[in-house]
């Protein structure tokens, strides 16, 4: 698949830390990571809003590190390009009940007391790489470190 590297790329919030814990091999101020199947980047500047929320990272890239070449970089993160990302709505499904045998711990056997309120989440504003456009309804793909997903048969 073809990926477009552009001036602006998006990464998962979880792939950046202002104050990284030990053994955090993702992006942080002054640290270098590899963008999966692309270049190594180093975070040079962090832009925050009035509330202290990180809204932008200014990074430089090392053109000698294209697709695994150059020096070894420990951390690898996934990304999408602003130029050709695909907007997505993602449906996350989890276990319907919080326990293996719903109602077993309840005196009256009320299985609804064990209902998992977070069993379904709808996430708008997600982004994917352009190859997602080619998925047929029901066809699956993997989002790294997140799980397997399938193109909706109705949307």
PDB file of C-alpha atoms in Angstrom:
ATOM      1  CA  UNK A   1       0.000   0.000   0.000  1.00  0.00           C
ATOM      2  CA  UNK A   2       1.104   3.542  -0.643  1.00  0.00           C
ATOM      3  CA  UNK A   3       1.417   6.068   2.187  1.00  0.00           C
ATOM      4  CA  UNK A   4       1.852   9.793   1.621  1.00  0.00           C
ATOM      5  CA  UNK A   5       4.229  11.653   3.895  1.00  0.00           C
ATOM      6  CA  UNK A   6       3.119  15.262   4.272  1.00  0.00           C
ATOM      7  CA  UNK A   7       4.135  18.264   6.333  1.00  0.00           C
ATOM      8  CA  UNK A   8       1.345  17.485   8.818  1.00  0.00           C
ATOM      9  CA  UNK A   9       0.730  13.993  10.182  1.00  0.00           C
ATOM     10  CA  UNK A  10      -1.571  12.756  12.953  1.00  0.00           C
ATOM     11  CA  UNK A  11      -0.633  10.299  15.692  1.00  0.00           C
ATOM     12  CA  UNK A  12      -2.594   8.754  18.567  1.00  0.00           C
ATOM     13  CA  UNK A  13      -2.595  10.840  21.748  1.00  0.00           C
ATOM     14  CA  UNK A  14      -1.372   7.761  23.621  1.00  0.00           C
ATOM     15  CA  UNK A  15       1.790   7.812  21.491  1.00  0.00           C
ATOM     16  CA  UNK A  16       2.992  11.070  23.087  1.00  0.00           C
ATOM     17  CA  UNK A  17       3.856  12.016  26.662  1.00  0.00           C
ATOM     18  CA  UNK A  18       5.048  15.376  27.996  1.00  0.00           C
ATOM     19  CA  UNK A  19       6.709  13.590  30.897  1.00  0.00           C
ATOM     20  CA  UNK A  20       7.249  10.000  29.762  1.00  0.00           C
ATOM     21  CA  UNK A  21       7.476   7.204  32.321  1.00  0.00           C
ATOM     22  CA  UNK A  22      10.453   4.825  32.257  1.00  0.00           C
ATOM     23  CA  UNK A  23      10.513   2.475  29.255  1.00  0.00           C
ATOM     24  CA  UNK A  24       8.126   4.703  27.251  1.00  0.00           C
ATOM     25  CA  UNK A  25       9.398   4.197  23.705  1.00  0.00           C
ATOM     26  CA  UNK A  26       7.034   6.595  21.984  1.00  0.00           C
ATOM     27  CA  UNK A  27       7.229  10.307  21.222  1.00  0.00           C
ATOM     28  CA  UNK A  28       8.204  12.850  23.888  1.00  0.00           C
ATOM     29  CA  UNK A  29       9.967  16.233  23.840  1.00  0.00           C
ATOM     30  CA  UNK A  30      13.485  15.761  22.507  1.00  0.00           C
ATOM     31  CA  UNK A  31      12.912  12.061  21.732  1.00  0.00           C
ATOM     32  CA  UNK A  32      13.003  10.253  18.420  1.00  0.00           C
ATOM     33  CA  UNK A  33      10.562   7.617  17.164  1.00  0.00           C
ATOM     34  CA  UNK A  34       9.961   5.999  13.822  1.00  0.00           C
ATOM     35  CA  UNK A  35       6.726   6.589  11.954  1.00  0.00           C
ATOM     36  CA  UNK A  36       5.712   3.070  10.821  1.00  0.00           C
ATOM     37  CA  UNK A  37       6.968   2.478   7.233  1.00  0.00           C
ATOM     38  CA  UNK A  38       8.322   6.020   7.028  1.00  0.00           C
ATOM     39  CA  UNK A  39      10.945   8.207   8.732  1.00  0.00           C
ATOM     40  CA  UNK A  40      12.322   8.851  12.183  1.00  0.00           C
ATOM     41  CA  UNK A  41      10.996  12.067  13.737  1.00  0.00           C
ATOM     42  CA  UNK A  42      12.134  14.058  16.780  1.00  0.00           C
ATOM     43  CA  UNK A  43       9.801  16.259  18.805  1.00  0.00           C
ATOM     44  CA  UNK A  44      11.278  19.775  18.926  1.00  0.00           C
ATOM     45  CA  UNK A  45       8.367  21.810  20.320  1.00  0.00           C
ATOM     46  CA  UNK A  46       5.056  21.190  22.105  1.00  0.00           C
ATOM     47  CA  UNK A  47       2.122  23.594  21.640  1.00  0.00           C
ATOM     48  CA  UNK A  48      -0.558  23.584  24.360  1.00  0.00           C
ATOM     49  CA  UNK A  49      -3.898  25.380  24.685  1.00  0.00           C
ATOM     50  CA  UNK A  50      -4.944  27.571  27.645  1.00  0.00           C
ATOM     51  CA  UNK A  51      -5.926  24.473  29.637  1.00  0.00           C
ATOM     52  CA  UNK A  52      -2.564  22.762  29.110  1.00  0.00           C
ATOM     53  CA  UNK A  53      -3.897  20.238  26.584  1.00  0.00           C
ATOM     54  CA  UNK A  54      -1.363  19.329  23.891  1.00  0.00           C
ATOM     55  CA  UNK A  55      -2.756  20.507  20.533  1.00  0.00           C
ATOM     56  CA  UNK A  56       0.296  20.383  18.273  1.00  0.00           C
ATOM     57  CA  UNK A  57       3.764  18.880  18.116  1.00  0.00           C
ATOM     58  CA  UNK A  58       6.460  20.383  15.952  1.00  0.00           C
ATOM     59  CA  UNK A  59       8.920  17.767  14.842  1.00  0.00           C
ATOM     60  CA  UNK A  60      11.794  17.324  12.463  1.00  0.00           C
ATOM     61  CA  UNK A  61      12.343  14.230  10.363  1.00  0.00           C
ATOM     62  CA  UNK A  62      15.604  12.492   9.510  1.00  0.00           C
ATOM     63  CA  UNK A  63      15.607  11.731   5.788  1.00  0.00           C
ATOM     64  CA  UNK A  64      18.349   9.106   6.275  1.00  0.00           C
ATOM     65  CA  UNK A  65      15.931   6.875   8.240  1.00  0.00           C
ATOM     66  CA  UNK A  66      13.392   6.136   5.491  1.00  0.00           C
ATOM     67  CA  UNK A  67      11.668   2.738   5.876  1.00  0.00           C
ATOM     68  CA  UNK A  68      14.091   1.291   8.432  1.00  0.00           C
ATOM     69  CA  UNK A  69      17.329   2.629   7.000  1.00  0.00           C
ATOM     70  CA  UNK A  70      19.882   4.624   8.968  1.00  0.00           C
ATOM     71  CA  UNK A  71      20.448   4.347  12.705  1.00  0.00           C
ATOM     72  CA  UNK A  72      18.335   2.146  14.982  1.00  0.00           C
ATOM     73  CA  UNK A  73      15.266   3.809  16.471  1.00  0.00           C
ATOM     74  CA  UNK A  74      13.673   2.021  19.413  1.00  0.00           C
ATOM     75  CA  UNK A  75      10.091   3.305  19.278  1.00  0.00           C
ATOM     76  CA  UNK A  76       7.699   2.883  16.345  1.00  0.00           C
ATOM     77  CA  UNK A  77       4.285   4.581  16.156  1.00  0.00           C
ATOM     78  CA  UNK A  78       1.531   4.564  13.574  1.00  0.00           C
ATOM     79  CA  UNK A  79       0.325   7.704  11.851  1.00  0.00           C
ATOM     80  CA  UNK A  80      -1.808   9.102   9.049  1.00  0.00           C
ATOM     81  CA  UNK A  81      -1.111  11.983   6.722  1.00  0.00           C
ATOM     82  CA  UNK A  82      -3.263  15.088   6.775  1.00  0.00           C
ATOM     83  CA  UNK A  83      -3.060  15.089   2.983  1.00  0.00           C
ATOM     84  CA  UNK A  84      -4.912  11.820   2.403  1.00  0.00           C
ATOM     85  CA  UNK A  85      -6.344  10.410   5.641  1.00  0.00           C
ATOM     86  CA  UNK A  86      -9.830   8.887   5.628  1.00  0.00           C
ATOM     87  CA  UNK A  87     -12.341  10.166   8.231  1.00  0.00           C
ATOM     88  CA  UNK A  88     -13.900   7.280  10.177  1.00  0.00           C
ATOM     89  CA  UNK A  89     -16.605   6.500  12.671  1.00  0.00           C
ATOM     90  CA  UNK A  90     -15.482   3.575  14.813  1.00  0.00           C
ATOM     91  CA  UNK A  91     -17.764   1.300  16.819  1.00  0.00           C
ATOM     92  CA  UNK A  92     -16.070  -0.345  19.792  1.00  0.00           C
ATOM     93  CA  UNK A  93     -17.734  -3.421  21.252  1.00  0.00           C
ATOM     94  CA  UNK A  94     -16.800  -4.992  24.569  1.00  0.00           C
ATOM     95  CA  UNK A  95     -18.279  -7.721  26.764  1.00  0.00           C
ATOM     96  CA  UNK A  96     -22.003  -7.281  27.344  1.00  0.00           C
ATOM     97  CA  UNK A  97     -21.620  -8.298  31.018  1.00  0.00           C
ATOM     98  CA  UNK A  98     -18.880  -7.503  33.539  1.00  0.00           C
ATOM     99  CA  UNK A  99     -18.758 -11.045  34.971  1.00  0.00           C
ATOM    100  CA  UNK A 100     -18.645 -14.527  33.382  1.00  0.00           C
ATOM    101  CA  UNK A 101     -21.995 -15.630  34.852  1.00  0.00           C
ATOM    102  CA  UNK A 102     -24.427 -12.674  34.966  1.00  0.00           C
ATOM    103  CA  UNK A 103     -26.714 -12.665  38.004  1.00  0.00           C
ATOM    104  CA  UNK A 104     -24.801 -15.395  39.848  1.00  0.00           C
ATOM    105  CA  UNK A 105     -23.676 -13.049  42.621  1.00  0.00           C
ATOM    106  CA  UNK A 106     -27.080 -11.422  43.017  1.00  0.00           C
ATOM    107  CA  UNK A 107     -29.573 -12.832  45.546  1.00  0.00           C
ATOM    108  CA  UNK A 108     -32.484 -12.435  43.150  1.00  0.00           C
ATOM    109  CA  UNK A 109     -30.485 -13.583  40.097  1.00  0.00           C
ATOM    110  CA  UNK A 110     -30.794 -10.186  38.434  1.00  0.00           C
ATOM    111  CA  UNK A 111     -28.446 -10.536  35.481  1.00  0.00           C
ATOM    112  CA  UNK A 112     -29.024  -6.905  34.443  1.00  0.00           C
ATOM    113  CA  UNK A 113     -27.133  -5.771  37.546  1.00  0.00           C
ATOM    114  CA  UNK A 114     -24.001  -7.102  35.816  1.00  0.00           C
ATOM    115  CA  UNK A 115     -24.618  -5.266  32.537  1.00  0.00           C
ATOM    116  CA  UNK A 116     -21.504  -3.537  31.210  1.00  0.00           C
ATOM    117  CA  UNK A 117     -22.525   0.078  30.541  1.00  0.00           C
ATOM    118  CA  UNK A 118     -19.375   0.515  28.438  1.00  0.00           C
ATOM    119  CA  UNK A 119     -20.041  -2.452  26.154  1.00  0.00           C
ATOM    120  CA  UNK A 120     -20.540  -0.118  23.181  1.00  0.00           C
ATOM    121  CA  UNK A 121     -18.812   3.140  22.279  1.00  0.00           C
ATOM    122  CA  UNK A 122     -19.202   5.193  19.122  1.00  0.00           C
ATOM    123  CA  UNK A 123     -16.103   7.216  18.245  1.00  0.00           C
ATOM    124  CA  UNK A 124     -16.438  10.019  15.695  1.00  0.00           C
ATOM    125  CA  UNK A 125     -13.528  11.995  14.304  1.00  0.00           C
ATOM    126  CA  UNK A 126     -11.200   9.011  13.895  1.00  0.00           C
ATOM    127  CA  UNK A 127      -8.738   8.806  11.014  1.00  0.00           C
ATOM    128  CA  UNK A 128      -7.443   5.946   8.913  1.00  0.00           C
ATOM    129  CA  UNK A 129      -5.016   5.502   6.070  1.00  0.00           C
ATOM    130  CA  UNK A 130      -6.267   5.631   2.467  1.00  0.00           C
ATOM    131  CA  UNK A 131      -6.267   1.841   1.932  1.00  0.00           C
ATOM    132  CA  UNK A 132      -9.387   1.678   4.140  1.00  0.00           C
ATOM    133  CA  UNK A 133     -11.375   3.112   1.233  1.00  0.00           C
ATOM    134  CA  UNK A 134     -10.879  -0.202  -0.587  1.00  0.00           C
ATOM    135  CA  UNK A 135     -12.476  -2.368   2.114  1.00  0.00           C
ATOM    136  CA  UNK A 136     -15.651  -4.145   1.077  1.00  0.00           C
ATOM    137  CA  UNK A 137     -18.576  -4.372   3.544  1.00  0.00           C
ATOM    138  CA  UNK A 138     -17.719  -6.961   6.189  1.00  0.00           C
ATOM    139  CA  UNK A 139     -14.048  -7.114   5.212  1.00  0.00           C
ATOM    140  CA  UNK A 140     -11.654  -6.777   8.139  1.00  0.00           C
ATOM    141  CA  UNK A 141      -8.445  -4.930   8.892  1.00  0.00           C
ATOM    142  CA  UNK A 142      -6.189  -4.469  11.905  1.00  0.00           C
ATOM    143  CA  UNK A 143      -5.553  -1.181  13.685  1.00  0.00           C
ATOM    144  CA  UNK A 144      -2.210  -1.616  15.407  1.00  0.00           C
ATOM    145  CA  UNK A 145      -2.394  -2.106  19.172  1.00  0.00           C
ATOM    146  CA  UNK A 146      -6.174  -1.566  19.054  1.00  0.00           C
ATOM    147  CA  UNK A 147      -7.666  -4.670  17.492  1.00  0.00           C
ATOM    148  CA  UNK A 148      -9.425  -5.961  14.430  1.00  0.00           C
ATOM    149  CA  UNK A 149     -12.228  -4.057  12.767  1.00  0.00           C
ATOM    150  CA  UNK A 150     -14.548  -4.614   9.825  1.00  0.00           C
ATOM    151  CA  UNK A 151     -16.112  -2.258   7.333  1.00  0.00           C
ATOM    152  CA  UNK A 152     -19.755  -1.747   8.246  1.00  0.00           C
ATOM    153  CA  UNK A 153     -22.232  -3.442   5.975  1.00  0.00           C
ATOM    154  CA  UNK A 154     -24.699  -0.537   6.177  1.00  0.00           C
ATOM    155  CA  UNK A 155     -22.595   2.619   6.502  1.00  0.00           C
TER     156      UNK A 155
END
